[in-house]
Short mmCIF file of C-alpha atoms in Angstrom, two decimals:
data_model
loop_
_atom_site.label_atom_id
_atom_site.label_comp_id
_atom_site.label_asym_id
_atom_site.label_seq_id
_atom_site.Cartn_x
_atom_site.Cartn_y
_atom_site.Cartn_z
CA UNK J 1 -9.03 16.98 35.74
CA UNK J 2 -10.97 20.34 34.50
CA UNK J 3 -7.77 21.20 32.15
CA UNK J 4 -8.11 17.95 31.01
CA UNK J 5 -12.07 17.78 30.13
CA UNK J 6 -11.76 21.22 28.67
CA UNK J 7 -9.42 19.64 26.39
CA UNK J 8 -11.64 16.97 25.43
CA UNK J 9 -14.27 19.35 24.91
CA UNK J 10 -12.67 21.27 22.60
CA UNK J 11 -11.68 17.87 21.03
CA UNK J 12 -15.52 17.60 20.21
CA UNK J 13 -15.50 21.27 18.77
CA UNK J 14 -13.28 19.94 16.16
CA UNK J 15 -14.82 17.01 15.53
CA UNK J 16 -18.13 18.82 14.84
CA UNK J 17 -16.78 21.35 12.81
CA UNK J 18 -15.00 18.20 10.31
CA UNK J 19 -18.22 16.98 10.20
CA UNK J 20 -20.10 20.47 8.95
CA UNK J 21 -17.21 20.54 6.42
CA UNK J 22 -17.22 17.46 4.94
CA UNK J 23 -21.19 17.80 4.27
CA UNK J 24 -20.23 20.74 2.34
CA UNK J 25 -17.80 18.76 0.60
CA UNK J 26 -20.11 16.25 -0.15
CA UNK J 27 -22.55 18.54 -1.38
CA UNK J 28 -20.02 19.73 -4.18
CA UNK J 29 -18.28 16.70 -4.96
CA UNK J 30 -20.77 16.23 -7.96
CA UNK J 31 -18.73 19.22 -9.55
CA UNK J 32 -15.73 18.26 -8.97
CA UNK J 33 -15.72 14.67 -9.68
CA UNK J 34 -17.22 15.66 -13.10
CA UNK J 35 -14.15 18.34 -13.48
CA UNK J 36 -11.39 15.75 -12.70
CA UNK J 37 -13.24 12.94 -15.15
CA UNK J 38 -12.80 15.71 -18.16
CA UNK J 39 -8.81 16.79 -16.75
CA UNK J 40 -7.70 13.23 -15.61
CA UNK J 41 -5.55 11.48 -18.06
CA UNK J 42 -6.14 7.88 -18.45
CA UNK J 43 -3.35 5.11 -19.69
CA UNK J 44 -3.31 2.09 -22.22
CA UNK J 45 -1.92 -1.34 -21.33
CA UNK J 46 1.66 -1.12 -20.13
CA UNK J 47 3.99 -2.92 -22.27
CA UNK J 48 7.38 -2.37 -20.40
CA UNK J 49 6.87 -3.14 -16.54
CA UNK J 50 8.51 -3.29 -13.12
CA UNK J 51 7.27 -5.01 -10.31
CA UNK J 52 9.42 -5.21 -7.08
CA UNK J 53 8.06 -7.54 -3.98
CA UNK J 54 7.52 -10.29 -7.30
CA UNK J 55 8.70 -13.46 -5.04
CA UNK J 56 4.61 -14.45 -4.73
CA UNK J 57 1.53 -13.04 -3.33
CA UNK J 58 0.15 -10.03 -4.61
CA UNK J 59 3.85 -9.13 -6.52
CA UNK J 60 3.77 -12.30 -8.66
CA UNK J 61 0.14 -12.06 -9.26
CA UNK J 62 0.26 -9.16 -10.64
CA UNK J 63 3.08 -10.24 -12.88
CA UNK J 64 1.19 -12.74 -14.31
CA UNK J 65 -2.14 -10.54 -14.52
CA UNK J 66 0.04 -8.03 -17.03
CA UNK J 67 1.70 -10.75 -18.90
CA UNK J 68 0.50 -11.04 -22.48
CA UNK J 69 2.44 -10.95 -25.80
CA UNK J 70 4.51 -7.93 -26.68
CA UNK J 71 5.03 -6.98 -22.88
CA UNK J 72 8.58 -6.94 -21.00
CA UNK J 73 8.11 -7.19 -17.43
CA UNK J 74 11.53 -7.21 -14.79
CA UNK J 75 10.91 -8.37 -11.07
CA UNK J 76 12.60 -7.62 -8.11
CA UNK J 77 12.82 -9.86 -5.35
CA UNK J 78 14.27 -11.61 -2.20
CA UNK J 79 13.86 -15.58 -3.20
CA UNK J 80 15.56 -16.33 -6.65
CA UNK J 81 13.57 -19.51 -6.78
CA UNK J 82 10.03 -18.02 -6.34
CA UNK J 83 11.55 -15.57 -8.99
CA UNK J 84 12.01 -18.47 -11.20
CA UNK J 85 8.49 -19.97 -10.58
CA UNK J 86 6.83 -16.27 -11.35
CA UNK J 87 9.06 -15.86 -14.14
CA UNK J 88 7.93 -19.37 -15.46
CA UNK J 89 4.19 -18.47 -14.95
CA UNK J 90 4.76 -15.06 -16.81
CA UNK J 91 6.65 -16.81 -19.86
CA UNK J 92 3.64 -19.42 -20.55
CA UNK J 93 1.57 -16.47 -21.35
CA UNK J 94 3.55 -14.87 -23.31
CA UNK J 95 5.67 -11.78 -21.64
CA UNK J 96 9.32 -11.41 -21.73
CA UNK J 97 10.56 -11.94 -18.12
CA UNK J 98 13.82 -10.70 -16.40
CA UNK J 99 14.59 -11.19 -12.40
CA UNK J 100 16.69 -9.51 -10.35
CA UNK J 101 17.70 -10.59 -6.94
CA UNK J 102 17.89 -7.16 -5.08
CA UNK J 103 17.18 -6.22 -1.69
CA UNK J 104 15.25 -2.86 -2.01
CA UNK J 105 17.28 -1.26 0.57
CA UNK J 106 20.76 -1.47 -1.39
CA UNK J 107 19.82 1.82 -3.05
CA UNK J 108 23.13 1.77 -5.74
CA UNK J 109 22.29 -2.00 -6.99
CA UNK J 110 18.47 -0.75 -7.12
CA UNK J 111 18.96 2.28 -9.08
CA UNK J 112 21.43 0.26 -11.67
CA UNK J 113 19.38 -2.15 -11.98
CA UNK J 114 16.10 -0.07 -12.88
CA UNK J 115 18.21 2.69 -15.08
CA UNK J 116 19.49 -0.12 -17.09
CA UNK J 117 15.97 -1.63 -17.71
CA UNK J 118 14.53 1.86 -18.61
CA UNK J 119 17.74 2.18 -21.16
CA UNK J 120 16.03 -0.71 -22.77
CA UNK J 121 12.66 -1.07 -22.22
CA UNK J 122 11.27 2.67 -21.21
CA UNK J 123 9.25 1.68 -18.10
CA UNK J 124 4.90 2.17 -18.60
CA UNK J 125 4.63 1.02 -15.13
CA UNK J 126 6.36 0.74 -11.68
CA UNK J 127 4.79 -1.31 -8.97
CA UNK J 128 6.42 -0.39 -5.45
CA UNK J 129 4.96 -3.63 -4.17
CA UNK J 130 7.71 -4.98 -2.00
CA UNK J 131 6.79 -4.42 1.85
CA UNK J 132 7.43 -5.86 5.61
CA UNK J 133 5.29 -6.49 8.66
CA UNK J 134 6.58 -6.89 12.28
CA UNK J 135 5.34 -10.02 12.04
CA UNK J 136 8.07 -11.36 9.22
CA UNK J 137 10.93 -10.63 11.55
CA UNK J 138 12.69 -12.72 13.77
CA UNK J 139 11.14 -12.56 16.84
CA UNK J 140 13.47 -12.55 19.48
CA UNK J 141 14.65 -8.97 18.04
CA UNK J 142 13.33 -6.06 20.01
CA UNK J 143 11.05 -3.09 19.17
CA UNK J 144 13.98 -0.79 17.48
CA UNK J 145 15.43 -3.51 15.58
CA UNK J 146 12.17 -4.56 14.43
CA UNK J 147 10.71 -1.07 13.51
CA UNK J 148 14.46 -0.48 11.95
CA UNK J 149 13.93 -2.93 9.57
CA UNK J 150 10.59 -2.55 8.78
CA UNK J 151 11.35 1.20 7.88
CA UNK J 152 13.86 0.15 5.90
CA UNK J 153 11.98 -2.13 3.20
CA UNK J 154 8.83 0.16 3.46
CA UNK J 155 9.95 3.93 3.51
CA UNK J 156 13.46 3.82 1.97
CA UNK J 157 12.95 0.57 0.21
CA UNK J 158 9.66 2.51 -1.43
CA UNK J 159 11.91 5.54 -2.30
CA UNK J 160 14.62 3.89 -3.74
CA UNK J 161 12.12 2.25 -6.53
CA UNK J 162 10.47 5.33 -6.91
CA UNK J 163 12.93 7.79 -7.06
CA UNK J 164 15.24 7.05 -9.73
CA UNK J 165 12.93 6.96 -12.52
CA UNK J 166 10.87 9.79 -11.72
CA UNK J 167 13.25 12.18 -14.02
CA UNK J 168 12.92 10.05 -16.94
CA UNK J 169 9.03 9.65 -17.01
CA UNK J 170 8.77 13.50 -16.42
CA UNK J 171 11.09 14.18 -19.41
CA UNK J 172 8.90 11.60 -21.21
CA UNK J 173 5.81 12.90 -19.75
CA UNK J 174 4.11 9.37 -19.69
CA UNK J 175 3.77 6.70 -17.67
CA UNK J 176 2.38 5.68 -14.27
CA UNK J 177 3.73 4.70 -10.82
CA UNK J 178 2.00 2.39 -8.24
CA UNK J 179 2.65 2.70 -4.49
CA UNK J 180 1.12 -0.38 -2.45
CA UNK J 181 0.60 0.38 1.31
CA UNK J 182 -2.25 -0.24 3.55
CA UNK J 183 -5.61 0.09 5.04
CA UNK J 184 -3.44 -0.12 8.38
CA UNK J 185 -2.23 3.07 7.59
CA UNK J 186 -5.55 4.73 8.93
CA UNK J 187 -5.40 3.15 12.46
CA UNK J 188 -2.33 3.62 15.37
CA UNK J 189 -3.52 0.19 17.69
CA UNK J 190 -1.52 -2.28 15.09
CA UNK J 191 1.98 -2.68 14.70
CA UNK J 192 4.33 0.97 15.04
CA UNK J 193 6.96 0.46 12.21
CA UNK J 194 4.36 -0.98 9.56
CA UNK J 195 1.52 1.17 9.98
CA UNK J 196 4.15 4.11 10.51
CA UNK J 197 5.64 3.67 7.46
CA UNK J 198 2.73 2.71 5.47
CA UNK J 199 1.25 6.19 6.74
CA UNK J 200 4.22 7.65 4.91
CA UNK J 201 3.73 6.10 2.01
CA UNK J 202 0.03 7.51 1.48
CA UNK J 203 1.81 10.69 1.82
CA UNK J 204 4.43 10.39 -0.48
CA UNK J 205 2.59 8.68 -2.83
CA UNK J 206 -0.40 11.71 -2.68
CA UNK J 207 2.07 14.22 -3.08
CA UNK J 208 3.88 12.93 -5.87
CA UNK J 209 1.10 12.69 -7.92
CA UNK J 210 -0.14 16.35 -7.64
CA UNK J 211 3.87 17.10 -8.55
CA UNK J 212 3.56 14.68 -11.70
CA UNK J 213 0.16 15.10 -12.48
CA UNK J 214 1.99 18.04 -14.62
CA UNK J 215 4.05 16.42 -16.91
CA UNK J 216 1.33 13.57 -17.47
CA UNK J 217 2.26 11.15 -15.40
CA UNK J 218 -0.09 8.91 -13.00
CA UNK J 219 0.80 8.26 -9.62
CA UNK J 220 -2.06 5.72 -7.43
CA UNK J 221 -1.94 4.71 -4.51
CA UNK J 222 -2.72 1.47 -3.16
CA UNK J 223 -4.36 0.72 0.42
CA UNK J 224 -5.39 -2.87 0.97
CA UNK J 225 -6.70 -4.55 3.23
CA UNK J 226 -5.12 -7.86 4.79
CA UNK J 227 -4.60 -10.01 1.83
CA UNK J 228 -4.28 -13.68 1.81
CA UNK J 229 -0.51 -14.01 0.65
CA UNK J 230 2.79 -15.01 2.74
CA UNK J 231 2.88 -11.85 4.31
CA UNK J 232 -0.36 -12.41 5.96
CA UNK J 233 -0.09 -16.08 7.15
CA UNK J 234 0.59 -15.59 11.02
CA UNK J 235 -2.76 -13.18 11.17
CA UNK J 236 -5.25 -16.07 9.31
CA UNK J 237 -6.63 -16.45 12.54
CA UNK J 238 -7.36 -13.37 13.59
CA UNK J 239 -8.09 -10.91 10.30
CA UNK J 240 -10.78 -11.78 7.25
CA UNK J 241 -7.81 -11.74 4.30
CA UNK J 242 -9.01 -10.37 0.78
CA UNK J 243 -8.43 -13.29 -2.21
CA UNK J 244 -5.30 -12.21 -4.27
CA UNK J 245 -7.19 -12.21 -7.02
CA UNK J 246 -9.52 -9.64 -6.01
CA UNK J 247 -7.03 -7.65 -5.01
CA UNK J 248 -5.36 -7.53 -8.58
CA UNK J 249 -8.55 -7.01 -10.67
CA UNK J 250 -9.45 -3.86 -8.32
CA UNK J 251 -5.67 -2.54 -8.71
CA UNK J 252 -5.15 -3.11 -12.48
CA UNK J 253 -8.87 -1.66 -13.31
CA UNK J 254 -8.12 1.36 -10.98
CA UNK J 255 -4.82 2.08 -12.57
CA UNK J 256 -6.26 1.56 -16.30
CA UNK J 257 -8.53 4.87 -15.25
CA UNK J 258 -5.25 6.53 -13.03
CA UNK J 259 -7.34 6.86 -9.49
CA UNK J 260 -5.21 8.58 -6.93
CA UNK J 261 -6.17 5.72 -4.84
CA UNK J 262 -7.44 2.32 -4.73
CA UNK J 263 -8.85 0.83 -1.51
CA UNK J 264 -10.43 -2.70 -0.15
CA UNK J 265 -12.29 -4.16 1.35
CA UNK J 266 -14.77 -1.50 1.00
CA UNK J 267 -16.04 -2.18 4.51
CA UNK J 268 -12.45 -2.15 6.19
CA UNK J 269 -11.74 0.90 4.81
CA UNK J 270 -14.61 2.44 5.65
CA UNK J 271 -14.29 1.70 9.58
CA UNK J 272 -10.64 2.72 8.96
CA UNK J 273 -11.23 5.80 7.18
CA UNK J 274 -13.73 6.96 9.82
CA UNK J 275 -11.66 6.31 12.40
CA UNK J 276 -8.66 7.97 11.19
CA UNK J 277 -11.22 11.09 11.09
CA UNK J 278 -12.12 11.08 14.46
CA UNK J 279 -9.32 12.89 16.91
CA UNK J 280 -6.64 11.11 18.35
CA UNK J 281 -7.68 11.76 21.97
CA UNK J 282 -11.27 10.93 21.61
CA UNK J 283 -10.10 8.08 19.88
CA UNK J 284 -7.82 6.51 22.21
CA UNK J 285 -10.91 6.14 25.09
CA UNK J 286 -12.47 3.81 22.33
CA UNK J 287 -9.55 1.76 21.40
CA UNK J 288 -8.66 1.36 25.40
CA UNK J 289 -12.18 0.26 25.74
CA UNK J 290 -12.43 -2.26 22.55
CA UNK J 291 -9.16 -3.58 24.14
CA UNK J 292 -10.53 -4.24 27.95
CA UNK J 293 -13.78 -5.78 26.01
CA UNK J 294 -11.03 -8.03 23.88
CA UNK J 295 -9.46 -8.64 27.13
CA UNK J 296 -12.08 -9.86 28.85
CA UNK J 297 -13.46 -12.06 25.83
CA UNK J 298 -10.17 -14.09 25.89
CA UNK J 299 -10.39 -14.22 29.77
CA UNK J 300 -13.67 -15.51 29.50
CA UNK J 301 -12.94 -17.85 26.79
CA UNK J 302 -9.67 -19.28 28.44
CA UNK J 303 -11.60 -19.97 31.90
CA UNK J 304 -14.53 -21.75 29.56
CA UNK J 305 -12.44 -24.17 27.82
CA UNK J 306 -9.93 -25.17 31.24
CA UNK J 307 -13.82 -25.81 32.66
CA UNK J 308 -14.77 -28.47 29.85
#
């Protein structure tokens, strides 16, 4: 019990110590933020993109955002019919449109397919859209099979879109790459394989941008909030979702000026963000105790309506 006290106690240490650190950030981010706006290189309109996850939802919308005259955009995806329909869409304004029915976790099929894009078109722009929730797979599968695939789509799926063309925009030193993951990413009391691998992505994508940020290439990284597209459709009920739309204006406007990250809702993130700051075992108390209030809300709630 005392070992265990002491242990939260230095816990709180820590925590005030963050806290005295980031006000000295804060007091100097004026400096810096004025530093990066005079080193940060910003990009024109990509004309030759590549947008993987492009079946629908925030994928295909984006697709159709970019599409304009002059621009060549190829999308991966699952669903050659919803390709079609995107591809359709993209056409009536104007784009050139190829699809590609690849699952991002064949790696060899993947990297042919992008290399042979780039021979023709030299990519502006990769989107690493395409992504998996717990939630999209079959449910009678249990926790390892479940995490297994999610991990599979979202961490090697991500690095096998990424990877292959990172040699040929450093040797080109242009272009930009776009890694979408998610506000869940801050918090550990959602699902273990997405918010897992999500948390990897933020890493990855963070990294690789300091590594390319020397050869002039962008790398941003995207954290969402729950948007309203098919990936989202059994948590409607439970979660606020963010309009596609929305979503899309904040991501193309925030890689026009190549942010290392773009984030929203602006309120989600915040509560995430803060929470992700505060230690993990001063943080599990609260999340044990929002869940017994939870608990006891749907108790409460079930009992009401059996009464009436």
């Amino acid at each position: 019990m005392m070992f265990a006290l002491k242990s939260y106690i230095y816990d709180l240490y820590f925590q005030v110590y963050a806290f005295i650190n980031s006000s000295i950030f804060l007091i100097l981010s004026p400096f810096f933020i004025l530093f990066n706006l005079y080193k940060n290189k910003t990009f024109e309109q990509p004309k030759n993109i590549i947008i993987t996850g492009a079946c629908g939802g925030l994928g295909g919308q984006l697709a159709t955002q970019y599409s304009k005259p002059g621009t060549v955009i190829s999308l991966f995806g699952m669903n050659n019919d919803q390709l079609l329909t995107v591809q359709k869409k993209c056409i009536r304004k104007g784009a050139t449109v190829e699809i590609n029915v690849v699952n991002n976790s064949d790696r060899e099929l993947l990297k042919k397919k992008l290399l042979d894009f780039d021979d023709r078109h030299p990519v502006d722009l990769l989107i690493a859209n395409a992504g998996l929730i717990e939630s999209q797979v079959p449910s009678e599968l249990d926790l390892e099979e479940k995490t297994q695939r999610v991990v599979e789509v979202n961490v090697f799926g991500m690095m096998n879109t990424v990877l292959p063309l990172v040699p040929r925009l450093e040797q080109r030193r242009n272009g930009q790459i776009c890694i979408i993951s998610s506000l869940s990413s801050y918090i550990d009391f959602f699902y273990p394989g997405y918010s897992g691998s999500k948390s990897f992505c933020n890493a990855f994508a963070l990294t690789l941008r300091r590594r390319l940020y020397e050869y002039g290439v962008g790398v941003t990284l995207v954290t969402p909030g729950f948007l309203d597209t098919p990936m989202s459709t059994t948590l409607k009920n439970s979660v606020k979702l963010t309009p596609v739309d929305e979503a899309v204006e904040r991501i193309q406007n925030g890689l026009k000026i190549n942010v290392a990250q773009v984030y929203f809702p602006y309120n989600t993130f915040l509560l995430t963000y803060c929470f992700n700051l505060v230690s993990p075992n001063l943080r599990e108390p609260y999340s044990r105790f929002v869940s017994y209030l939870n608990q006891r809300a749907t108790l409460h709630n079930s009992k009401f309506i059996k009464n009436n």
